[in-house]
């Protein structure tokens, strides 16, 4: 298998986080203290989310190495300040259920001291509920974060092949040729599969038939970007080709998020980032950067190791602020792509 080096045009990761002060120890050795970095955490401490806590938007841009920086349009944090992915925490709730969360540490650029700590729950946390810290893991944190950022289709999604066939995503194998919007027929280089609890950051997004001029129901991961060629620039993007994450389009009717049970997610990788067709919707293939690279097998990641960058995004990615310019973004996107 040959994966050619490709230049990077890295997206911004928008995370819904809580400040450390909103998540404090209510029972244990560190009682009263806010969430800290891994070096200060103690097992069996019980944490609770403040009832007034509200999630805040932390925008992260990918650094040239393994870490991140606060994006210019982030709602919190100092722009361009370094941010480290510190650890993966596992908590046990009052009914014995487990909850995972990632800890990010923002560093003061001048002194390298901790400026702020953020908690990214991977499943919903109820306010004023005790969660006992069970495990603190540093080695697995990046792989877990990669899973939240990875774009994926669900089992049964029909992909348009190079010969026009509609093939379920789970039946596609490396070497099969898929129809791409910009590069014509392209050979698949790798396919991946993950089974995850369908909660929080992993709960799939369902786009009903006809919502975006699609023929069938499309179910994807929240961070999966859909491609829209807009004949009218309705969101002030300055580009006709735009991408939008499925999770940002949830409206409770035609686009819904359906938590509960487990979900099978499938990834598809080409030599470069491609736009393919899934249930009649133009959608992206796996975007590889320093965030998502850990989901790849060692041999595939090794082939990408010496590349000067990862895949280039096809089009401008619409953010929450841009989408908010329209009262009903889903209807607007459908209309401007069908004119």
PDB file of N, CA and C in Angstrom, residues 210-214 228-235 325-339:
ATOM      1  N   UNK A 210     -34.128  13.109   2.391  1.00  0.00           N
ATOM      2  CA  UNK A 210     -34.594  14.368   1.838  1.00  0.00           C
ATOM      3  C   UNK A 210     -34.120  15.604   2.558  1.00  0.00           C
ATOM      4  N   UNK A 211     -33.548  15.451   3.745  1.00  0.00           N
ATOM      5  CA  UNK A 211     -33.147  16.608   4.550  1.00  0.00           C
ATOM      6  C   UNK A 211     -32.137  17.483   3.822  1.00  0.00           C
ATOM      7  N   UNK A 212     -31.134  16.860   3.225  1.00  0.00           N
ATOM      8  CA  UNK A 212     -30.119  17.579   2.453  1.00  0.00           C
ATOM      9  C   UNK A 212     -30.111  17.042   1.020  1.00  0.00           C
ATOM     10  N   UNK A 213     -31.315  16.811   0.515  1.00  0.00           N
ATOM     11  CA  UNK A 213     -31.501  16.237  -0.823  1.00  0.00           C
ATOM     12  C   UNK A 213     -30.927  14.829  -0.920  1.00  0.00           C
ATOM     13  N   UNK A 214     -30.856  14.149   0.229  1.00  0.00           N
ATOM     14  CA  UNK A 214     -30.328  12.783   0.248  1.00  0.00           C
ATOM     15  C   UNK A 214     -31.441  11.778  -0.023  1.00  0.00           C
ATOM     16  N   UNK A 228     -21.109  20.583   1.098  1.00  0.00           N
ATOM     17  CA  UNK A 228     -22.173  21.322   0.429  1.00  0.00           C
ATOM     18  C   UNK A 228     -21.547  22.249  -0.604  1.00  0.00           C
ATOM     19  N   UNK A 229     -22.036  22.166  -1.851  1.00  0.00           N
ATOM     20  CA  UNK A 229     -21.640  23.158  -2.859  1.00  0.00           C
ATOM     21  C   UNK A 229     -22.752  24.197  -2.885  1.00  0.00           C
ATOM     22  N   UNK A 230     -22.474  25.336  -2.291  1.00  0.00           N
ATOM     23  CA  UNK A 230     -23.518  26.354  -2.175  1.00  0.00           C
ATOM     24  C   UNK A 230     -23.472  27.321  -3.364  1.00  0.00           C
ATOM     25  N   UNK A 231     -24.591  27.389  -4.050  1.00  0.00           N
ATOM     26  CA  UNK A 231     -24.685  28.287  -5.205  1.00  0.00           C
ATOM     27  C   UNK A 231     -24.886  29.731  -4.766  1.00  0.00           C
ATOM     28  N   UNK A 232     -25.325  29.899  -3.530  1.00  0.00           N
ATOM     29  CA  UNK A 232     -25.455  31.219  -2.914  1.00  0.00           C
ATOM     30  C   UNK A 232     -24.726  31.177  -1.580  1.00  0.00           C
ATOM     31  N   UNK A 233     -23.864  32.164  -1.330  1.00  0.00           N
ATOM     32  CA  UNK A 233     -23.090  32.173  -0.084  1.00  0.00           C
ATOM     33  C   UNK A 233     -23.956  32.687   1.057  1.00  0.00           C
ATOM     34  N   UNK A 234     -24.762  31.790   1.619  1.00  0.00           N
ATOM     35  CA  UNK A 234     -25.743  32.189   2.628  1.00  0.00           C
ATOM     36  C   UNK A 234     -25.141  32.427   4.006  1.00  0.00           C
ATOM     37  N   UNK A 235     -23.924  31.947   4.238  1.00  0.00           N
ATOM     38  CA  UNK A 235     -23.338  32.041   5.579  1.00  0.00           C
ATOM     39  C   UNK A 235     -22.086  32.924   5.616  1.00  0.00           C
ATOM     40  N   UNK A 325     -25.988  32.406  11.752  1.00  0.00           N
ATOM     41  CA  UNK A 325     -26.507  33.527  10.953  1.00  0.00           C
ATOM     42  C   UNK A 325     -27.831  33.177  10.288  1.00  0.00           C
ATOM     43  N   UNK A 326     -28.126  31.888  10.209  1.00  0.00           N
ATOM     44  CA  UNK A 326     -29.396  31.463   9.632  1.00  0.00           C
ATOM     45  C   UNK A 326     -30.297  30.891  10.712  1.00  0.00           C
ATOM     46  N   UNK A 327     -31.595  31.182  10.653  1.00  0.00           N
ATOM     47  CA  UNK A 327     -32.521  30.698  11.670  1.00  0.00           C
ATOM     48  C   UNK A 327     -32.689  29.188  11.609  1.00  0.00           C
ATOM     49  N   UNK A 328     -32.634  28.637  10.414  1.00  0.00           N
ATOM     50  CA  UNK A 328     -32.738  27.189  10.251  1.00  0.00           C
ATOM     51  C   UNK A 328     -31.660  26.741   9.271  1.00  0.00           C
ATOM     52  N   UNK A 329     -30.433  26.486   9.767  1.00  0.00           N
ATOM     53  CA  UNK A 329     -29.313  26.156   8.884  1.00  0.00           C
ATOM     54  C   UNK A 329     -29.583  24.973   7.964  1.00  0.00           C
ATOM     55  N   UNK A 330     -30.300  23.965   8.451  1.00  0.00           N
ATOM     56  CA  UNK A 330     -30.557  22.782   7.635  1.00  0.00           C
ATOM     57  C   UNK A 330     -31.378  23.145   6.401  1.00  0.00           C
ATOM     58  N   UNK A 331     -32.442  23.899   6.594  1.00  0.00           N
ATOM     59  CA  UNK A 331     -33.276  24.296   5.459  1.00  0.00           C
ATOM     60  C   UNK A 331     -32.506  25.182   4.486  1.00  0.00           C
ATOM     61  N   UNK A 332     -31.664  26.061   5.016  1.00  0.00           N
ATOM     62  CA  UNK A 332     -30.867  26.944   4.163  1.00  0.00           C
ATOM     63  C   UNK A 332     -29.884  26.125   3.326  1.00  0.00           C
ATOM     64  N   UNK A 333     -29.193  25.181   3.968  1.00  0.00           N
ATOM     65  CA  UNK A 333     -28.233  24.358   3.242  1.00  0.00           C
ATOM     66  C   UNK A 333     -28.920  23.537   2.148  1.00  0.00           C
ATOM     67  N   UNK A 334     -30.092  23.035   2.442  1.00  0.00           N
ATOM     68  CA  UNK A 334     -30.834  22.271   1.431  1.00  0.00           C
ATOM     69  C   UNK A 334     -31.199  23.156   0.259  1.00  0.00           C
ATOM     70  N   UNK A 335     -31.659  24.354   0.566  1.00  0.00           N
ATOM     71  CA  UNK A 335     -32.120  25.255  -0.496  1.00  0.00           C
ATOM     72  C   UNK A 335     -30.974  25.753  -1.377  1.00  0.00           C
ATOM     73  N   UNK A 336     -29.891  26.197  -0.766  1.00  0.00           N
ATOM     74  CA  UNK A 336     -28.807  26.770  -1.564  1.00  0.00           C
ATOM     75  C   UNK A 336     -28.051  25.730  -2.361  1.00  0.00           C
ATOM     76  N   UNK A 337     -28.145  24.462  -1.953  1.00  0.00           N
ATOM     77  CA  UNK A 337     -27.453  23.405  -2.705  1.00  0.00           C
ATOM     78  C   UNK A 337     -28.330  22.825  -3.800  1.00  0.00           C
ATOM     79  N   UNK A 338     -29.595  23.260  -3.838  1.00  0.00           N
ATOM     80  CA  UNK A 338     -30.531  22.717  -4.823  1.00  0.00           C
ATOM     81  C   UNK A 338     -31.000  23.737  -5.835  1.00  0.00           C
ATOM     82  N   UNK A 339     -30.531  24.972  -5.710  1.00  0.00           N
ATOM     83  CA  UNK A 339     -30.964  26.026  -6.636  1.00  0.00           C
ATOM     84  C   UNK A 339     -30.539  25.714  -8.073  1.00  0.00           C
TER      85      UNK A 339
END
